[in-house]
mmCIF file of C-alpha atoms in Angstrom:
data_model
loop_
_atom_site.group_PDB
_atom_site.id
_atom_site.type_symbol
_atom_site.label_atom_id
_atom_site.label_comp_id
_atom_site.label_asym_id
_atom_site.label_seq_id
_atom_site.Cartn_x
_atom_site.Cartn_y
_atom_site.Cartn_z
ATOM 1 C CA UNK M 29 -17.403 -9.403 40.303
ATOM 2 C CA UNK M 30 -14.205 -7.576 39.610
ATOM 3 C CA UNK M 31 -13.302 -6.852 35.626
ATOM 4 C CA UNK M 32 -11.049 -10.003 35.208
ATOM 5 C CA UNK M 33 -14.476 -12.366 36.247
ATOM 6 C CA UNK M 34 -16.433 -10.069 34.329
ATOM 7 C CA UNK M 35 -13.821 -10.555 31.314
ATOM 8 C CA UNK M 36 -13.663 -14.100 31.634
ATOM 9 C CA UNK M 37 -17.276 -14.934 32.102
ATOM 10 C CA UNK M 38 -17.453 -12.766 28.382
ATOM 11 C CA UNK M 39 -19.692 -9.990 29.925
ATOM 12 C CA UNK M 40 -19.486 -6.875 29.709
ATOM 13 C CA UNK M 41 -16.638 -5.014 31.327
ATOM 14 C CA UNK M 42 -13.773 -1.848 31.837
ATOM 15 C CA UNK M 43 -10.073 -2.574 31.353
ATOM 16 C CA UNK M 44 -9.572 -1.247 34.736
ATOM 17 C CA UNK M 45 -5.702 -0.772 36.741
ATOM 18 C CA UNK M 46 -5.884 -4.444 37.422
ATOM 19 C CA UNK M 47 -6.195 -5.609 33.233
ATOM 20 C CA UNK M 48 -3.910 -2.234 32.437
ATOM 21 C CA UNK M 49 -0.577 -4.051 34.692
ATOM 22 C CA UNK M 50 -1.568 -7.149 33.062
ATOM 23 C CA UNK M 51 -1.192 -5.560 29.563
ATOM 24 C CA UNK M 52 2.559 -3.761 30.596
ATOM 25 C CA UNK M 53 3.269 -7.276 31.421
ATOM 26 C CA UNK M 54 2.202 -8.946 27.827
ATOM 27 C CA UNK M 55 3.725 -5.530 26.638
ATOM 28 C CA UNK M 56 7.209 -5.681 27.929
ATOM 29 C CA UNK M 57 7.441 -9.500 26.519
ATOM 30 C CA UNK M 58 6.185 -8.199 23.703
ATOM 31 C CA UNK M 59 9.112 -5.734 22.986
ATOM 32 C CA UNK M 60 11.433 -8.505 23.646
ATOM 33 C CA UNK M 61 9.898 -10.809 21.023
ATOM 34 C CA UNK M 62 9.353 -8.079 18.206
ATOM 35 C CA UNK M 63 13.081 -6.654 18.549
ATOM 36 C CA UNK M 64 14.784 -9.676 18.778
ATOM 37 C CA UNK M 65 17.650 -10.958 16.035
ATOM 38 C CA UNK M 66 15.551 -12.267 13.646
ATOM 39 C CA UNK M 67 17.960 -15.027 12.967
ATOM 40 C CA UNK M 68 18.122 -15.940 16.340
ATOM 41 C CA UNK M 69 15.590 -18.732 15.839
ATOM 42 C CA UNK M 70 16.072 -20.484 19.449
ATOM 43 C CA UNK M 71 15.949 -16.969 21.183
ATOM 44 C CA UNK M 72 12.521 -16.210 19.410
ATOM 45 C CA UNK M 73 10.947 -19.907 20.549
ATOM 46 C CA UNK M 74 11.861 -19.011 23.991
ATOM 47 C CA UNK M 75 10.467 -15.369 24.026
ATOM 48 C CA UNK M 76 7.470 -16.833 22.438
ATOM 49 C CA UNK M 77 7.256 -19.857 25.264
ATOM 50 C CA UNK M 78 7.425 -17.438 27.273
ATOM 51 C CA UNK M 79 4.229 -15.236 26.463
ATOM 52 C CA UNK M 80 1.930 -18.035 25.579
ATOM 53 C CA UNK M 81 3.059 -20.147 28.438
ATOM 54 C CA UNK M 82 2.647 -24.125 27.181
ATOM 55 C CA UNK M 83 3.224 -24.635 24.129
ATOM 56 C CA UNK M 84 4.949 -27.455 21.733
ATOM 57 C CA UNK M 85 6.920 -26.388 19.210
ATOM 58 C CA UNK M 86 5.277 -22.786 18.658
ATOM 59 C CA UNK M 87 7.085 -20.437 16.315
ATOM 60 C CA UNK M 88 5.375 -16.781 15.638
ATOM 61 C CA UNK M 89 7.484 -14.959 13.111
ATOM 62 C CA UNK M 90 7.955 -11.112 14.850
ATOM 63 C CA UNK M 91 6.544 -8.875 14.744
ATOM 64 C CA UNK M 92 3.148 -9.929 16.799
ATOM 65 C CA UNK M 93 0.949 -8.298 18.806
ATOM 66 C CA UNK M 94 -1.431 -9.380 21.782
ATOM 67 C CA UNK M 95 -3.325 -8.046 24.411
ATOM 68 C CA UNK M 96 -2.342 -10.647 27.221
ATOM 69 C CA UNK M 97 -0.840 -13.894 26.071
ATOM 70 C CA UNK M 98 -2.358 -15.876 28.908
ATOM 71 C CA UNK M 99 -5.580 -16.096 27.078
ATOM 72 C CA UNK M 100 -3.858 -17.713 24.093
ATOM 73 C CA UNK M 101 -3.872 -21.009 23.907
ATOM 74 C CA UNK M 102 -2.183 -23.090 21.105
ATOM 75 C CA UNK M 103 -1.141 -27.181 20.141
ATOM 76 C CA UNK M 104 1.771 -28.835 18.759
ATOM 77 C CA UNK M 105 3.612 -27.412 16.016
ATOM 78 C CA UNK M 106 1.502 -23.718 15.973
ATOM 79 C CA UNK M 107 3.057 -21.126 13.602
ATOM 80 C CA UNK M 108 2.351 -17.790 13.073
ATOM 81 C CA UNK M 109 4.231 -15.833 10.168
ATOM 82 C CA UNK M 110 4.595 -11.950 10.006
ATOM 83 C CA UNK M 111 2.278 -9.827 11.605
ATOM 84 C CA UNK M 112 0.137 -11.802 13.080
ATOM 85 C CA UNK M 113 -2.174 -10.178 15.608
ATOM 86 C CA UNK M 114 -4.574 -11.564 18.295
ATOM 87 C CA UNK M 115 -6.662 -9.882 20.175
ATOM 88 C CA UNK M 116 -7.093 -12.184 23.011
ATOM 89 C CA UNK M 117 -9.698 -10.541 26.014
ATOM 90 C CA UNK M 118 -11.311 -13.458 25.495
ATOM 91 C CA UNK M 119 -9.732 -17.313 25.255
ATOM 92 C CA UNK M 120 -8.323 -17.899 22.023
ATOM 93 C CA UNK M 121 -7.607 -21.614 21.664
ATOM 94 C CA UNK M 122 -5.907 -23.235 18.856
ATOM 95 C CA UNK M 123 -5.186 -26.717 17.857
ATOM 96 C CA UNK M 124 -2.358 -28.616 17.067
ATOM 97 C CA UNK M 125 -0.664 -27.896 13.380
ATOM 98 C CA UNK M 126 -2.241 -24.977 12.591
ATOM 99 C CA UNK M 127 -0.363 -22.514 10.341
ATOM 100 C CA UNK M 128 -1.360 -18.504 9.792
ATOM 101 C CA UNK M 129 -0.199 -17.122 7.091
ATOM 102 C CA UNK M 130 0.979 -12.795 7.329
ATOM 103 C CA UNK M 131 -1.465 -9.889 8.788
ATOM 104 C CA UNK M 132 -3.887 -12.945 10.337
ATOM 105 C CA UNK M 133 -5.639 -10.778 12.837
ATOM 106 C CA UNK M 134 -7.831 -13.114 15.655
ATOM 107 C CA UNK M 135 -10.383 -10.806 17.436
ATOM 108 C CA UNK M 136 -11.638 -11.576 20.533
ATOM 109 C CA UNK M 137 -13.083 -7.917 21.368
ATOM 110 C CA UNK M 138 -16.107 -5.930 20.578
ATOM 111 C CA UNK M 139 -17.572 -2.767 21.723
ATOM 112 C CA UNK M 140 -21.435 -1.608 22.050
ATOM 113 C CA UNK M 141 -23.097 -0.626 19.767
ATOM 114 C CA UNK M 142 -24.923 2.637 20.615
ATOM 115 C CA UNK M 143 -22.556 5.454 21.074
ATOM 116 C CA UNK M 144 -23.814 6.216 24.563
ATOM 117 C CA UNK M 145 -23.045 2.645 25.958
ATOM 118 C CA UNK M 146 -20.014 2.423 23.812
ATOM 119 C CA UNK M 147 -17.955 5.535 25.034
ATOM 120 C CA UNK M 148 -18.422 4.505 28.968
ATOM 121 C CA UNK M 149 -15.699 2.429 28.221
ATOM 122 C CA UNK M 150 -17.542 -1.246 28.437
ATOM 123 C CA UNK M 151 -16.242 -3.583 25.890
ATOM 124 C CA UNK M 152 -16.417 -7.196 25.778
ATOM 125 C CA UNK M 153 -14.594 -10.631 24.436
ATOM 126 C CA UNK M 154 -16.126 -13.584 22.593
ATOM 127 C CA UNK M 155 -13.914 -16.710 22.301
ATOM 128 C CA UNK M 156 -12.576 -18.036 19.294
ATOM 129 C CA UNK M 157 -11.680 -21.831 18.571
ATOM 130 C CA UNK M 158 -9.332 -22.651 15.869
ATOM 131 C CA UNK M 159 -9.332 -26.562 15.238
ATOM 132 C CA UNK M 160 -6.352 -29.097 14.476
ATOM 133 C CA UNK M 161 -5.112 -28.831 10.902
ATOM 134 C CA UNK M 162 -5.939 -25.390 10.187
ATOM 135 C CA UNK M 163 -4.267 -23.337 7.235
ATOM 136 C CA UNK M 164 -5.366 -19.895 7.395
ATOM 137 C CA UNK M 165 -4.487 -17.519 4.297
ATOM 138 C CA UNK M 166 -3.178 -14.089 4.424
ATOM 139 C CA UNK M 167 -4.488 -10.897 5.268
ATOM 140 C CA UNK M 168 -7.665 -13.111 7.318
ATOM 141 C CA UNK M 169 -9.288 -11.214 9.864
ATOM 142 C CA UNK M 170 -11.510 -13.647 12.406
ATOM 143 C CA UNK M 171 -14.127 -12.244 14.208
ATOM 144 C CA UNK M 172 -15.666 -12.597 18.069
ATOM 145 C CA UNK M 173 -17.230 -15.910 18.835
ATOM 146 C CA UNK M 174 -15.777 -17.567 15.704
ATOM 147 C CA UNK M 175 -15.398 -21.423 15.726
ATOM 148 C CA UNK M 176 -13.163 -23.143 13.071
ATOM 149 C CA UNK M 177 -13.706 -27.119 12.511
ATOM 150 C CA UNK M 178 -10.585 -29.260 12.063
ATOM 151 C CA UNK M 179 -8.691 -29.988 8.663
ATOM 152 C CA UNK M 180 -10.211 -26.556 7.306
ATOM 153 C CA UNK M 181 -8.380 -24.010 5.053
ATOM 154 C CA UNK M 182 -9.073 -20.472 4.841
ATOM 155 C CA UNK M 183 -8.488 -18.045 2.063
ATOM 156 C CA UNK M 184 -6.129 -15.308 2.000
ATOM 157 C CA UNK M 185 -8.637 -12.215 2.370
ATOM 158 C CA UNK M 186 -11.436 -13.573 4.573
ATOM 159 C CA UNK M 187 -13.504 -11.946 6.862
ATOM 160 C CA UNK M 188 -14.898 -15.332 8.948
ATOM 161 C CA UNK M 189 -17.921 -13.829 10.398
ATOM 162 C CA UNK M 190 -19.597 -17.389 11.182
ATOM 163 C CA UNK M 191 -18.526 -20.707 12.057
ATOM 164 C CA UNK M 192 -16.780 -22.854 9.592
ATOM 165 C CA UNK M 193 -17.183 -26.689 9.449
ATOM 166 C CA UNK M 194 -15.033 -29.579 9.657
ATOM 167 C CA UNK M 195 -13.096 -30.405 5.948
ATOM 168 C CA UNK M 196 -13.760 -27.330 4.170
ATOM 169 C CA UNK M 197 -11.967 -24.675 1.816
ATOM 170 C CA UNK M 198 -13.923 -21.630 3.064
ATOM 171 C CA UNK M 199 -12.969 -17.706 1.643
ATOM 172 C CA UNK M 200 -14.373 -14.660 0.919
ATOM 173 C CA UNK M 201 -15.973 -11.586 2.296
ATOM 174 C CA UNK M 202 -17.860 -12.773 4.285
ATOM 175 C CA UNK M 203 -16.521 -15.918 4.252
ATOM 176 C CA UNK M 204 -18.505 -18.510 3.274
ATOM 177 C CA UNK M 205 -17.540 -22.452 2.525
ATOM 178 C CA UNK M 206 -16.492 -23.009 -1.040
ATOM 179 C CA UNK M 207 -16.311 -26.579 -1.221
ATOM 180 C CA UNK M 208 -15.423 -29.993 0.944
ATOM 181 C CA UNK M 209 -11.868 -31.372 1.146
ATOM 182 C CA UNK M 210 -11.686 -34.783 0.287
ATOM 183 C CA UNK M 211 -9.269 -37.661 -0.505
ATOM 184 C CA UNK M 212 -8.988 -36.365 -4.163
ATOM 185 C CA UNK M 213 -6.910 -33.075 -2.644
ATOM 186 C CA UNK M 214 -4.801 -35.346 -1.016
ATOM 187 C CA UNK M 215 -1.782 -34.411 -3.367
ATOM 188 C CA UNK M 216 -2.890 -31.168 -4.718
ATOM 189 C CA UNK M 217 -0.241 -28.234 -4.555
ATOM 190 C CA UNK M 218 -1.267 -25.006 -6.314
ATOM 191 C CA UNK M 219 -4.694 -25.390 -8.190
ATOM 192 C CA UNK M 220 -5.164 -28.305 -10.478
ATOM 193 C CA UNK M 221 -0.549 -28.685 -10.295
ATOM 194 C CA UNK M 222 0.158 -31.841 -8.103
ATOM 195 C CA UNK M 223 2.803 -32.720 -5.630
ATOM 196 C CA UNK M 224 6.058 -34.110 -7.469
ATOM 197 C CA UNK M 225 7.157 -37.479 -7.448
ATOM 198 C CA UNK M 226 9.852 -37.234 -5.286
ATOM 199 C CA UNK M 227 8.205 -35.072 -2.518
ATOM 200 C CA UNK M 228 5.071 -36.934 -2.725
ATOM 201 C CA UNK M 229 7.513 -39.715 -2.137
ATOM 202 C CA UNK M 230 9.128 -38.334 1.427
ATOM 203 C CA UNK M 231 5.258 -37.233 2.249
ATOM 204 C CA UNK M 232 4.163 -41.003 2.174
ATOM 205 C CA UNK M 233 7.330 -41.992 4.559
ATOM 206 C CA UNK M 234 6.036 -39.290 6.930
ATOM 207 C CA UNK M 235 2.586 -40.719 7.124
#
C-alpha cells in the first residue's frame, strides 16, 4: 500500500514526498485565503471553494489552517470564524449549518505512543463527524475519532474526547453532556434572557 491508502484506510503511516506536494498544494491556497482583503467577502468564498472543493455557501473567516483540504468535507451554510484550524489526515465531515466559533481546532492526527515507535515518523488519522445543526463554542479543541450528533451545542473551552449525542448542550474538560435541548430552549438567547418580540417575530416567518 503506498502512504495515501495507508492514510486513508486510518493506519498507520509516513507523510512521505507524495503527502509533502499534496501539503504545498493546500499550502499555497492557503496563503491566498489567509492574506486576502478581509473585506473582500466574495474573493474569500471563492478561495475557500476552492480548498474544500463542494461546498454551499461556506464562509471560514481567515486566518485558517489545514493540512489538505480535500479531506474536509462540509454542508450548506458551514462557517468557520477566526482561527479555525483542522487537522484533516483523516476525513473530516461536517453537516449542513454548522457554525465554529474562534481557535476551534478539529484533529484528525495522532502519534504513537512509545517514544521509539513515535520518532520513526508513523503517525496516524481518525475521522471526525460533525452533525447538522452544530454550534461549537470558542477555544474547542476536538479530538481523533470524535463523532458529534445533530442539533448539539458545544461549550466554549471543551476538550470533546468522546462522542456526543443527538440534542445536547455538552462542555467542559473533558467534555461531558450537560443537559438535553428541548422545545423549552426554543427561544432562549443568553441564559434564562429570551429572544425579543420582534426578532422572535422574523424567526417564526423563517420557519
Amino acid at each position: 500500500m503506498t502512504n495515501r491508502e495507508r492514510m486513508d484506510a486510518q493506519m498507520a503511516y509516513i507523510a512521505d514526498e507524495g503527502l509533502l506536494k499534496e501539503q504545498q498544494i493546500c499550502r499555497r491556497k492557503l496563503q491566498k485565503l489567509n492574506f486576502m482583503d478581509r473585506s473582500d467577502f466574495d474573493g474569500i468564498k471563492m478561495a475557500v471553494k476552492d480548498l474544500l472543493g463542494a461546498s454551499d455557501g461556506a464562509f471560514i473567516n481567515p486566518p485558517f489552517y489545514c493540512d489538505y483540504g480535500t479531506n474536509i468535507e462540509v454542508g450548506k451554510n458551514f462557517f468557520a470564524n477566526y482561527n479555525c484550524t483542522i487537522l484533516d489526515v483523516a476525513k473530516v465531515r461536517v453537516g449542513d449549518n454548522c457554525q465554529m466559533a474562534p481557535n476551534v481546532a478539529v484533529y484528525t492526527a495522532g502519534h504513537p505512543i512509545h517514544p521509539a515507535a513515535r520518532n520513526s515518523g508513523y503517525e496516524y488519522g481518525k475521522e471526525v463527524v460533525i452533525g447538522d445543526n452544530v454550534w461549537i463554542g470558542g477555544n474547542t479543541v476536538i479530538c481523533p475519532g470524535v463523532h458529534i450528533g445533530d442539533n448539539v451545542v458545544v461549550g466554549a473551552g471543551s476538550v470533546v474526547t468522546k462522542d456526543i449525542p443527538d440534542w445536547s448542550i455538552a462542555a467542559g474538560n473533558p467534555c461531558r453532556v450537560i443537559r438535553m435541548i428541548t422545545d423549552e430552549d426554543r427561544r432562549k438567547l443568553f441564559r434564562d434572557e429570551e429572544i425579543d418580540d420582534e426578532a422572535w417575530g422574523e424567526i417564526l416567518n423563517m420557519l
